[in-house]
Coordinates of C-alpha atoms and ligand atoms in Angstrom, one line a residue:
Chain A
M21 CA 3.1 -28.9 9.0
T22 CA 0.3 -29.5 6.4
Q23 CA -2.7 -27.6 5.4
S24 CA -4.8 -30.2 6.4
N25 CA -4.4 -28.8 10.1
R26 CA -5.9 -25.6 8.7
T27 CA -8.8 -24.3 10.0
Y28 CA -11.3 -21.8 7.7
P29 CA -12.6 -18.5 9.3
E30 CA -16.6 -18.3 8.9
P31 CA -17.1 -16.4 5.9
S32 CA -20.0 -13.8 6.1
I33 CA -22.5 -14.8 4.2
N34 CA -25.5 -11.9 2.9
M35 CA -29.0 -11.8 0.6
E36 CA -26.7 -10.9 -1.5
T37 CA -24.5 -13.8 -1.2
E38 CA -26.8 -16.7 0.0
A39 CA -27.4 -18.9 -2.9
Y40 CA -23.8 -19.1 -3.6
W41 CA -23.2 -20.5 0.4
A42 CA -26.0 -22.2 -0.1
A43 CA -24.6 -24.5 -2.8
A44 CA -21.0 -24.9 -1.6
K45 CA -22.7 -26.8 1.1
E46 CA -24.4 -29.2 -1.8
G47 CA -20.5 -29.3 -3.1
R48 CA -21.9 -27.2 -5.6
F49 CA -19.8 -25.0 -7.4
L50 CA -21.9 -21.6 -8.5
L51 CA -20.5 -17.6 -10.5
K52 CA -22.6 -15.2 -11.4
K53 CA -23.7 -13.1 -14.9
C54 CA -25.3 -10.7 -15.9
N55 CA -27.7 -11.2 -18.2
A56 CA -27.4 -7.6 -19.9
C57 CA -24.1 -7.6 -21.0
G58 CA -23.7 -11.2 -20.8
E59 CA -20.1 -10.9 -18.3
T60 CA -19.3 -12.8 -15.6
H61 CA -18.2 -11.5 -13.3
Y62 CA -15.9 -11.9 -9.0
Y63 CA -17.1 -11.8 -6.6
P64 CA -21.5 -12.4 -7.1
R65 CA -23.3 -9.7 -6.6
A66 CA -26.6 -8.7 -7.5
I67 CA -25.6 -5.5 -9.2
C68 CA -23.8 -6.1 -13.1
P69 CA -19.8 -4.0 -12.1
Y70 CA -19.8 -3.8 -15.7
C71 CA -23.1 -2.3 -16.6
L72 CA -24.9 -1.8 -13.3
S73 CA -28.0 -4.2 -14.5
S74 CA -29.5 -6.1 -11.2
E75 CA -30.8 -8.9 -14.2
T76 CA -27.4 -11.2 -12.4
E77 CA -28.4 -14.4 -12.6
W78 CA -26.7 -18.1 -11.3
Y79 CA -25.2 -20.9 -12.7
E80 CA -23.4 -24.1 -12.2
A81 CA -20.0 -23.3 -12.7
S82 CA -16.9 -25.1 -14.8
G83 CA -15.1 -25.7 -11.3
T84 CA -11.2 -26.4 -13.3
G85 CA -8.9 -23.5 -13.7
T86 CA -5.1 -22.8 -13.1
I87 CA -2.9 -21.2 -10.9
Y88 CA -2.7 -17.3 -11.5
T89 CA -0.4 -16.5 -8.6
Y90 CA 0.7 -18.4 -5.0
S91 CA 2.0 -17.8 -1.8
V92 CA 2.7 -19.8 0.7
M93 CA 2.7 -18.7 4.0
R94 CA 5.8 -20.4 6.0
R95 CA 5.6 -18.1 9.4
G96 CA 2.2 -19.7 12.0
D97 CA 1.1 -23.1 13.2
T98 CA 0.3 -24.1 9.6
R99 CA 1.3 -23.4 6.6
Y100 CA -1.0 -22.3 3.7
A101 CA -1.5 -21.4 0.2
I102 CA -3.3 -18.9 -0.7
A103 CA -3.6 -18.3 -4.2
Y104 CA -5.6 -16.1 -6.9
V105 CA -6.7 -19.1 -9.8
T106 CA -8.0 -18.1 -13.0
L107 CA -11.1 -20.2 -13.8
D108 CA -12.2 -21.3 -17.1
E109 CA -14.4 -19.1 -17.1
G110 CA -12.7 -16.4 -17.5
I111 CA -12.5 -14.3 -14.4
T112 CA -9.8 -14.7 -11.1
M113 CA -10.5 -15.3 -7.8
M114 CA -8.8 -15.5 -4.2
T115 CA -8.4 -19.0 -3.2
N116 CA -6.6 -21.7 -1.3
I117 CA -4.9 -24.4 -3.0
V118 CA -5.3 -27.7 -0.4
D119 CA -4.4 -31.3 -0.4
C120 CA -1.0 -31.8 -2.9
D121 CA 2.5 -31.3 -1.2
L122 CA 2.8 -27.4 -0.9
D123 CA 6.2 -27.5 -1.9
T124 CA 5.1 -28.1 -5.6
L125 CA 2.7 -25.9 -7.3
A126 CA 3.4 -23.9 -9.4
I127 CA 1.6 -21.2 -11.8
G128 CA 0.4 -22.2 -14.5
Q129 CA -0.7 -24.9 -12.6
A130 CA -4.4 -26.9 -13.8
V131 CA -6.9 -27.3 -10.9
E132 CA -9.8 -28.2 -9.6
V133 CA -12.6 -27.0 -6.5
T134 CA -13.1 -29.2 -3.9
F135 CA -14.8 -27.4 -0.3
K136 CA -13.8 -27.3 3.0
P137 CA -15.7 -26.7 5.9
T138 CA -15.9 -23.8 7.7
E139 CA -15.4 -23.5 11.6
G140 CA -19.1 -22.7 12.0
G141 CA -20.0 -25.3 9.5
Q142 CA -20.5 -23.6 6.6
A143 CA -18.4 -25.1 2.8
L144 CA -15.8 -23.3 1.6
P145 CA -14.6 -24.1 -1.9
V146 CA -11.1 -24.4 -2.0
F147 CA -8.8 -25.4 -5.1
R148 CA -6.4 -29.2 -5.8
P149 CA -3.7 -29.1 -8.2
V150 CA -6.0 -31.6 -11.1
Chain B
M2 CA 13.1 28.7 -13.9
S3 CA 10.3 29.5 -11.7
R4 CA 7.2 27.0 -11.6
S5 CA 4.2 28.7 -10.6
S6 CA 2.6 26.3 -7.6
K7 CA -0.4 26.9 -6.0
A8 CA 0.6 26.0 -2.6
Y9 CA 3.1 25.0 -0.4
I10 CA 4.9 22.5 1.8
A11 CA 5.9 25.0 5.1
G12 CA 6.5 22.6 7.8
V13 CA 6.7 19.5 7.8
Y14 CA 7.7 16.9 11.2
E15 CA 8.3 13.6 12.1
H16 CA 7.9 11.6 15.5
P17 CA 11.3 10.6 17.3
T18 CA 9.6 8.1 18.6
R19 CA 9.7 4.4 17.2
K20 CA 7.8 3.7 20.9
A21 CA 5.0 5.3 22.0
V22 CA 3.6 3.2 25.4
D23 CA 3.5 6.3 27.2
K24 CA 1.5 8.4 24.8
T25 CA -2.0 8.1 23.9
I26 CA -2.2 8.5 20.3
P27 CA -4.4 11.3 20.2
Q28 CA -1.7 13.3 22.1
L29 CA 0.5 12.2 19.1
H30 CA -1.4 13.3 16.7
A31 CA -1.2 16.8 18.8
E32 CA 2.4 16.7 19.3
V33 CA 3.0 16.3 15.3
A34 CA 1.1 19.1 14.7
L35 CA 2.8 21.2 17.0
G36 CA 6.4 20.4 15.6
A37 CA 4.8 20.6 11.6
L38 CA 3.9 24.5 12.5
Q39 CA 6.9 24.8 14.7
D40 CA 8.8 23.8 11.8
A41 CA 6.7 26.1 9.5
G42 CA 6.8 29.1 11.6
L43 CA 3.8 29.4 12.4
S44 CA 0.6 28.9 15.0
K45 CA -2.5 26.8 15.3
E46 CA -4.3 30.1 15.6
D47 CA -3.8 30.3 11.7
V48 CA -5.0 27.0 11.1
D49 CA -8.2 27.0 9.1
G50 CA -8.0 23.7 7.3
Y51 CA -7.8 20.1 8.7
F52 CA -6.7 16.9 7.5
C53 CA -6.5 13.5 8.3
A54 CA -7.3 9.5 7.9
S55 CA -8.9 6.8 9.6
D56 CA -6.7 7.1 12.6
A57 CA -7.1 10.0 13.8
P58 CA -10.1 8.7 16.8
G59 CA -13.2 9.8 17.1
L60 CA -15.9 10.9 13.7
G61 CA -14.0 12.0 10.7
G62 CA -11.6 15.0 11.9
M63 CA -13.9 16.2 14.5
S64 CA -12.6 14.5 17.8
M65 CA -8.9 15.7 17.3
A66 CA -9.9 19.0 15.5
E67 CA -11.6 19.4 19.3
Y68 CA -8.7 17.6 20.9
M69 CA -6.2 20.1 19.7
G70 CA -8.8 23.2 19.6
L71 CA -8.0 23.9 16.1
D72 CA -10.8 26.6 14.9
V73 CA -11.1 25.3 11.0
V74 CA -13.6 25.9 7.9
Y75 CA -12.6 23.1 6.1
T76 CA -11.7 19.6 6.3
D77 CA -10.9 16.4 4.1
T78 CA -10.7 13.0 5.7
T79 CA -10.2 10.5 3.1
E80 CA -9.1 7.8 3.1
T81 CA -6.9 5.6 1.4
G82 CA -4.7 3.6 4.3
G83 CA -1.2 4.8 3.9
S84 CA -1.5 6.6 0.9
S85 CA -4.1 8.8 2.6
Y86 CA -1.5 11.5 3.3
V87 CA -0.4 12.2 0.0
V88 CA -4.0 12.6 -0.9
H89 CA -3.7 15.2 1.8
V90 CA -1.7 16.7 -0.1
G91 CA -3.0 16.8 -4.0
H92 CA -6.4 18.3 -1.4
A93 CA -4.8 20.9 0.0
V94 CA -3.3 22.3 -2.5
N95 CA -7.2 22.4 -4.0
A96 CA -9.0 23.8 -1.1
I97 CA -6.2 26.4 -1.3
A98 CA -6.3 27.0 -5.0
M99 CA -10.5 27.5 -4.7
G100 CA -10.2 30.2 -1.6
K101 CA -11.5 27.3 0.9
C102 CA -8.5 27.3 3.2
S103 CA -5.8 28.9 3.1
V104 CA -3.3 26.9 6.0
A105 CA -4.1 23.5 4.8
L106 CA -2.1 20.6 8.9
V107 CA -2.5 17.1 8.0
T108 CA -1.9 15.0 10.5
L109 CA -0.7 10.9 11.2
A110 CA 0.3 9.0 14.3
G111 CA -0.5 5.3 15.4
R112 CA 1.2 3.2 18.0
P113 CA 0.4 -0.5 16.7
R114 CA 3.9 -1.6 17.6
A115 CA 3.2 -0.5 22.0
E116 CA 0.3 -1.4 21.4
G117 CA 1.1 -5.1 20.5
V118 CA -0.8 -5.2 17.0
A119 CA 0.8 -7.9 14.7
T120 CA 0.1 -6.9 10.5
L121 CA 0.5 -10.9 9.8
G122 CA -3.3 -10.5 11.1
S123 CA -6.2 -10.3 9.3
R124 CA -7.5 -7.5 8.8
D125 CA -11.9 -7.7 9.4
Y126 CA -13.4 -4.2 8.7
G127 CA -16.6 -5.6 8.9
N128 CA -19.1 -7.9 7.5
A129 CA -21.4 -5.4 6.0
L130 CA -17.8 -4.8 3.0
P131 CA -19.4 -6.8 0.2
D132 CA -16.3 -8.5 -0.1
L133 CA -15.1 -10.3 2.8
G134 CA -17.1 -13.0 3.1
F135 CA -14.7 -14.1 -0.6
E136 CA -11.4 -13.8 0.6
L137 CA -11.2 -13.9 4.5
P138 CA -12.0 -17.2 4.6
Y139 CA -8.1 -17.5 2.6
G140 CA -6.4 -16.4 5.2
P141 CA -5.2 -12.9 3.2
V142 CA -3.0 -11.4 5.0
I143 CA 0.1 -8.8 4.2
T144 CA 2.1 -10.3 3.4
N145 CA 1.0 -13.1 2.3
Q146 CA -0.7 -10.9 -1.2
Y147 CA 2.2 -8.9 -1.4
G148 CA 4.1 -12.3 -1.4
M149 CA 1.3 -13.0 -4.3
A150 CA 1.8 -9.8 -6.4
A151 CA 5.5 -10.8 -6.2
M152 CA 5.8 -14.2 -7.7
R153 CA 3.6 -12.7 -10.7
H154 CA 6.3 -10.7 -11.6
M155 CA 8.5 -12.8 -11.1
Y156 CA 7.4 -15.0 -13.5
E157 CA 5.8 -12.8 -16.3
Y158 CA 9.2 -10.4 -15.5
G159 CA 12.1 -13.2 -14.6
T160 CA 12.2 -10.9 -11.9
T161 CA 14.8 -12.2 -8.9
S162 CA 14.5 -11.9 -4.8
E163 CA 18.2 -10.6 -5.5
Q164 CA 17.0 -7.9 -7.6
L165 CA 14.3 -6.7 -4.8
A166 CA 16.9 -7.9 -2.2
W167 CA 19.3 -4.9 -3.8
I168 CA 15.6 -2.5 -2.6
K169 CA 16.2 -3.4 0.8
V170 CA 20.6 -2.7 0.9
A171 CA 20.1 1.2 -0.7
A172 CA 17.3 0.9 2.3
S173 CA 19.7 -0.1 4.5
Q174 CA 22.7 1.9 4.0
H175 CA 20.6 5.1 4.4
A176 CA 19.1 3.9 7.6
Q177 CA 22.5 4.0 8.8
H178 CA 22.5 7.7 8.9
N179 CA 19.1 7.9 10.7
E180 CA 19.7 7.9 14.2
H181 CA 15.6 6.9 14.9
A182 CA 16.1 4.3 11.7
V183 CA 14.3 1.0 13.3
L184 CA 16.9 -0.9 12.1
R185 CA 20.4 0.7 11.4
D186 CA 21.9 -2.0 10.6
V187 CA 23.7 -2.2 6.8
V188 CA 22.5 -5.6 5.1
T189 CA 23.6 -7.4 1.9
V190 CA 21.8 -9.0 -0.8
E191 CA 22.7 -12.3 1.0
D192 CA 21.5 -11.0 4.8
V193 CA 17.8 -10.6 2.7
V194 CA 17.4 -13.4 0.7
N195 CA 19.3 -15.9 3.9
S196 CA 16.6 -13.9 6.7
P197 CA 13.7 -16.4 7.2
M198 CA 11.3 -17.3 4.1
I199 CA 7.7 -15.4 5.8
S200 CA 5.4 -15.6 2.9
D201 CA 6.8 -17.0 -0.5
P202 CA 8.8 -15.7 -1.9
L203 CA 8.7 -12.8 0.5
H204 CA 12.0 -12.9 3.2
R205 CA 11.7 -11.3 6.4
L206 CA 14.0 -8.5 5.4
D207 CA 11.6 -7.8 2.3
C208 CA 9.2 -6.1 4.5
C209 CA 8.9 -2.8 6.4
V210 CA 9.5 -2.4 9.5
I211 CA 5.8 -1.1 12.9
S212 CA 6.5 1.4 14.5
D213 CA 5.1 3.6 17.0
G214 CA 4.8 7.6 16.5
G215 CA 3.8 9.5 13.0
G216 CA 3.6 12.8 11.1
A217 CA 2.1 16.1 9.9
L218 CA 2.6 18.2 6.9
V219 CA 1.4 21.8 6.5
I220 CA 0.4 22.8 3.8
V221 CA -0.5 27.6 3.1
S222 CA -1.2 29.2 0.1
P223 CA 1.1 30.8 -1.2
E224 CA 0.8 34.5 -0.1
I225 CA 1.7 33.1 3.5
A226 CA 4.5 31.2 1.6
A227 CA 6.1 34.2 0.9
T228 CA 5.8 35.6 4.0
L229 CA 7.8 32.4 5.3
G230 CA 11.1 32.4 3.3
D231 CA 12.5 29.5 1.5
R232 CA 12.5 26.4 3.1
C233 CA 8.6 26.5 2.1
T234 CA 8.7 23.5 -1.3
K235 CA 6.7 24.1 -4.2
I236 CA 3.8 21.1 -5.1
L237 CA 3.6 21.8 -8.7
G238 CA 1.6 18.1 -9.6
H239 CA -0.6 15.0 -7.5
G240 CA -2.5 12.6 -9.2
E241 CA -4.5 9.7 -7.5
A242 CA -6.6 6.5 -8.5
I243 CA -7.6 3.2 -7.1
K244 CA -7.3 0.7 -8.2
H245 CA -8.5 -3.1 -7.3
L246 CA -9.9 -6.2 -8.2
K247 CA -11.9 -4.7 -11.4
S248 CA -14.6 -7.3 -11.3
G249 CA -12.2 -10.8 -11.8
Q250 CA -10.0 -9.7 -14.7
V251 CA -7.0 -10.0 -12.0
D252 CA -3.4 -8.5 -12.8
L253 CA -0.8 -8.1 -9.5
T254 CA 2.3 -7.0 -11.7
Y255 CA 0.9 -3.5 -11.6
T256 CA -0.1 -0.5 -9.7
G257 CA -2.4 2.7 -9.1
A258 CA 1.1 4.7 -9.9
V259 CA 0.4 3.4 -13.3
K260 CA -2.5 6.3 -13.8
S261 CA -1.3 8.2 -10.3
G262 CA 1.5 9.3 -11.5
S263 CA 1.0 9.4 -15.2
I264 CA -1.6 12.3 -14.0
A265 CA 0.9 13.9 -11.9
F266 CA 4.0 13.9 -14.2
E267 CA 0.9 16.3 -16.8
E268 CA 0.4 18.4 -13.9
A269 CA 3.6 19.3 -13.4
G270 CA 4.8 19.8 -17.0
I271 CA 8.0 16.7 -16.6
S272 CA 9.2 13.3 -17.3
P273 CA 10.6 11.3 -14.9
A274 CA 14.2 11.1 -16.3
D275 CA 13.6 15.5 -14.6
I276 CA 13.6 13.9 -10.5
D277 CA 16.9 14.3 -8.6
Y278 CA 14.8 12.2 -5.6
V279 CA 12.4 9.3 -5.1
S280 CA 10.6 9.2 -2.1
I281 CA 8.8 5.9 -3.0
Y282 CA 6.2 3.6 -0.4
D283 CA 8.1 0.7 0.3
S284 CA 6.2 -2.1 2.9
F285 CA 7.4 -4.2 1.0
T286 CA 10.9 -4.7 -1.6
I287 CA 8.1 -5.6 -4.2
T288 CA 5.6 -2.2 -3.8
V289 CA 8.6 -0.6 -4.4
L290 CA 9.9 -2.0 -7.5
E291 CA 6.2 -2.2 -9.3
T292 CA 5.8 1.6 -8.5
L293 CA 9.1 2.9 -10.4
E294 CA 8.0 0.6 -12.7
D295 CA 4.4 1.8 -13.4
L296 CA 5.8 5.5 -12.6
G297 CA 8.3 5.2 -15.6
F298 CA 11.9 5.0 -14.5
C299 CA 11.8 1.9 -16.3
E300 CA 9.8 0.1 -18.2
K301 CA 7.5 -2.4 -17.3
G302 CA 9.2 -5.5 -16.3
Q303 CA 12.8 -4.0 -16.0
G304 CA 12.7 -3.0 -12.5
G305 CA 14.5 -5.7 -11.2
K306 CA 17.5 -4.7 -13.7
F307 CA 17.5 -0.9 -13.2
V308 CA 17.7 -1.1 -9.0
S309 CA 20.5 -4.1 -9.3
D310 CA 24.2 -2.6 -8.3
G311 CA 22.6 -0.1 -5.9
N312 CA 21.4 2.4 -8.7
L313 CA 18.8 3.2 -5.8
I314 CA 21.4 4.0 -3.7
S315 CA 22.6 8.1 -2.8
G316 CA 25.5 9.0 -4.3
V317 CA 26.5 5.9 -6.0
G318 CA 22.5 4.9 -8.0
K319 CA 21.6 7.3 -10.8
L320 CA 18.1 7.3 -8.4
P321 CA 18.2 7.7 -5.1
F322 CA 15.3 6.9 -2.6
N323 CA 14.1 6.3 0.5
T324 CA 17.2 8.8 2.2
D325 CA 15.7 8.4 5.6
G326 CA 15.6 4.4 5.2
G327 CA 12.5 4.2 4.1
G328 CA 9.7 2.0 5.8
L329 CA 11.8 -1.0 5.5
C330 CA 14.4 0.0 8.2
N331 CA 13.4 4.1 9.5
N332 CA 9.6 4.6 10.3
H333 CA 5.9 3.2 9.4
P334 CA 4.4 5.1 11.8
S335 CA 0.8 3.1 12.2
N336 CA 1.8 0.9 9.7
R337 CA 1.3 3.8 7.1
G338 CA 4.0 4.9 5.1
G339 CA 2.7 7.8 3.2
M340 CA 3.0 10.7 5.6
T341 CA 7.1 10.1 6.1
K342 CA 7.5 9.7 2.4
V343 CA 6.6 13.7 2.1
I344 CA 9.0 14.1 4.3
E345 CA 11.5 13.2 3.6
A346 CA 11.4 15.0 0.6
V347 CA 10.5 17.8 1.6
R348 CA 13.9 17.2 3.7
Q349 CA 15.4 16.7 0.5
L350 CA 14.5 19.7 -1.5
R351 CA 15.0 22.3 2.0
G352 CA 18.8 20.3 1.4
E353 CA 18.1 19.9 5.2
A354 CA 18.8 15.7 4.7
H355 CA 21.3 14.2 6.6
P356 CA 24.4 15.1 5.0
K357 CA 25.9 11.8 4.3
V358 CA 22.5 11.1 1.9
Q359 CA 21.5 15.1 0.2
V360 CA 21.6 14.8 -3.2
P361 CA 23.4 17.3 -4.3
D362 CA 21.1 20.6 -5.8
C363 CA 18.0 18.7 -5.1
T364 CA 15.8 20.5 -7.3
L365 CA 12.6 19.1 -8.0
A366 CA 11.7 15.1 -6.4
L367 CA 8.4 12.9 -6.3
A368 CA 6.5 11.5 -3.8
H369 CA 4.5 8.5 -4.1
G370 CA 2.3 6.4 -1.5
T371 CA 0.3 2.5 -2.3
G372 CA -2.8 2.5 0.0
G373 CA -4.5 -0.9 0.7
S374 CA -3.0 -4.3 -0.6
I375 CA -1.4 -4.1 -4.1
A376 CA -2.7 -8.5 -4.1
T377 CA -6.9 -6.7 -4.1
R378 CA -8.2 -2.4 -3.5
M379 CA -5.8 0.0 -3.7
G380 CA -5.5 4.3 -3.1
S381 CA -2.0 5.8 -5.2
S382 CA -1.1 8.8 -4.6
T383 CA 1.5 10.7 -6.8
V384 CA 3.1 14.5 -5.6
I385 CA 5.6 15.8 -7.3
L386 CA 7.6 18.3 -5.1
G387 CA 10.1 21.2 -6.2
R388 CA 13.1 23.6 -4.4
N389 CA 11.8 26.7 -3.6
D390 CA 13.3 27.9 -6.4
A391 CA 12.2 24.9 -9.1
Ligands
ZN419 ZN1 -23.8 -6.4 -17.5

């Protein structure tokens, strides 16, 4: 079995993160940076974890990066690859690697963002090999 | 030489059950409390401080204090997952040194096996937590998170599955002598690497057991310890630290033990070379490997070489570890292994470990807990303990 059979649970969304998820539904991948200190952080918050400024701002990210690490779950009905991907913007995020032969994954592999529908109709940013 | 100690571990108890179908969680807490108090030669009426974590039912420590009929004037319910009880040891020392209490009771109990709670499923801590929307949809379970840490460690340092397997082999060599251990069969490196792959690169035998039960500690002031005899164990140093994903600057090749260990060693005034025995939290083999590096028992990246060829086996290697069989073979009550790490270290320092695994002239020991997840947020805690005459 492959990841294509997998159903994605609904993310929890709140006031701080609704813009991220609304953009994902439109196929846009956002990150948040701080206008006070200039740093991009992840996961996105209203308050910058580097300097605690509230001058944080969404921006559309490149959506490209490389696999920092991964693990293919081989128990259960559906195999899937969890991973951390390091984005070109310098942050590393938890995600899934999809639409590929999971046995060919490698650390350092180039990947790009794509979106998968969740059970409740939200779009979830995931990554696939370039 | 005789080192000064602000508090002593006077009593320890590990519940013998590994599957508690006919007992409630409060009942298990009370049974381990009684066991540790009897071990110390104290009674319930002597307890004036109570320490527990979120495995204790109710709000903080209040419900369990009522259930057990404790009359306490100090409580600490610090929650750092499976390392909570190692944290509690350090906090009890502080409370005793400040004169806030003189007999501190720490309890842990749970029954995940009887309740059929596998650790495979995602843990939903509720939508109020800020991180979960960015993690839970991706299916992080305990095994694939630790798998990601192992995968990166292998990539950066050339660590192999065979090297990780040696950690399980050592645990199984010890567990064969523990009549209470869930898994008592001795296994080989081949057995481990040929066991079913759960989540790359971790095999079934890289994972700890699921078990019911619990344990308790009684920590007392030096004045009380002086009346209880030489089974009291010195607490020489303690450190704790929280490590998380650092706003996206992720590094899964080290743990919070880097900080908790150096703080504990500095407080104890000793170095890793002085340690005769270690209890290292072993939720997975990779947890042990990274922790040993982080505590300074070998250089970063050399953990694979360090654990190989039986180096962790009592009577064989240079650093005997988890002589009760650890979480990998013996017991991981409530999916929280910090308590049993402290208990086996105390057994070693008293000379009360199983004769087949007892470290000769064991004078200084270290116990380390890792709570939460090595691949997201973890609470690390280290204690350094000494024999009564250390
Ligand atoms: Zn900032």
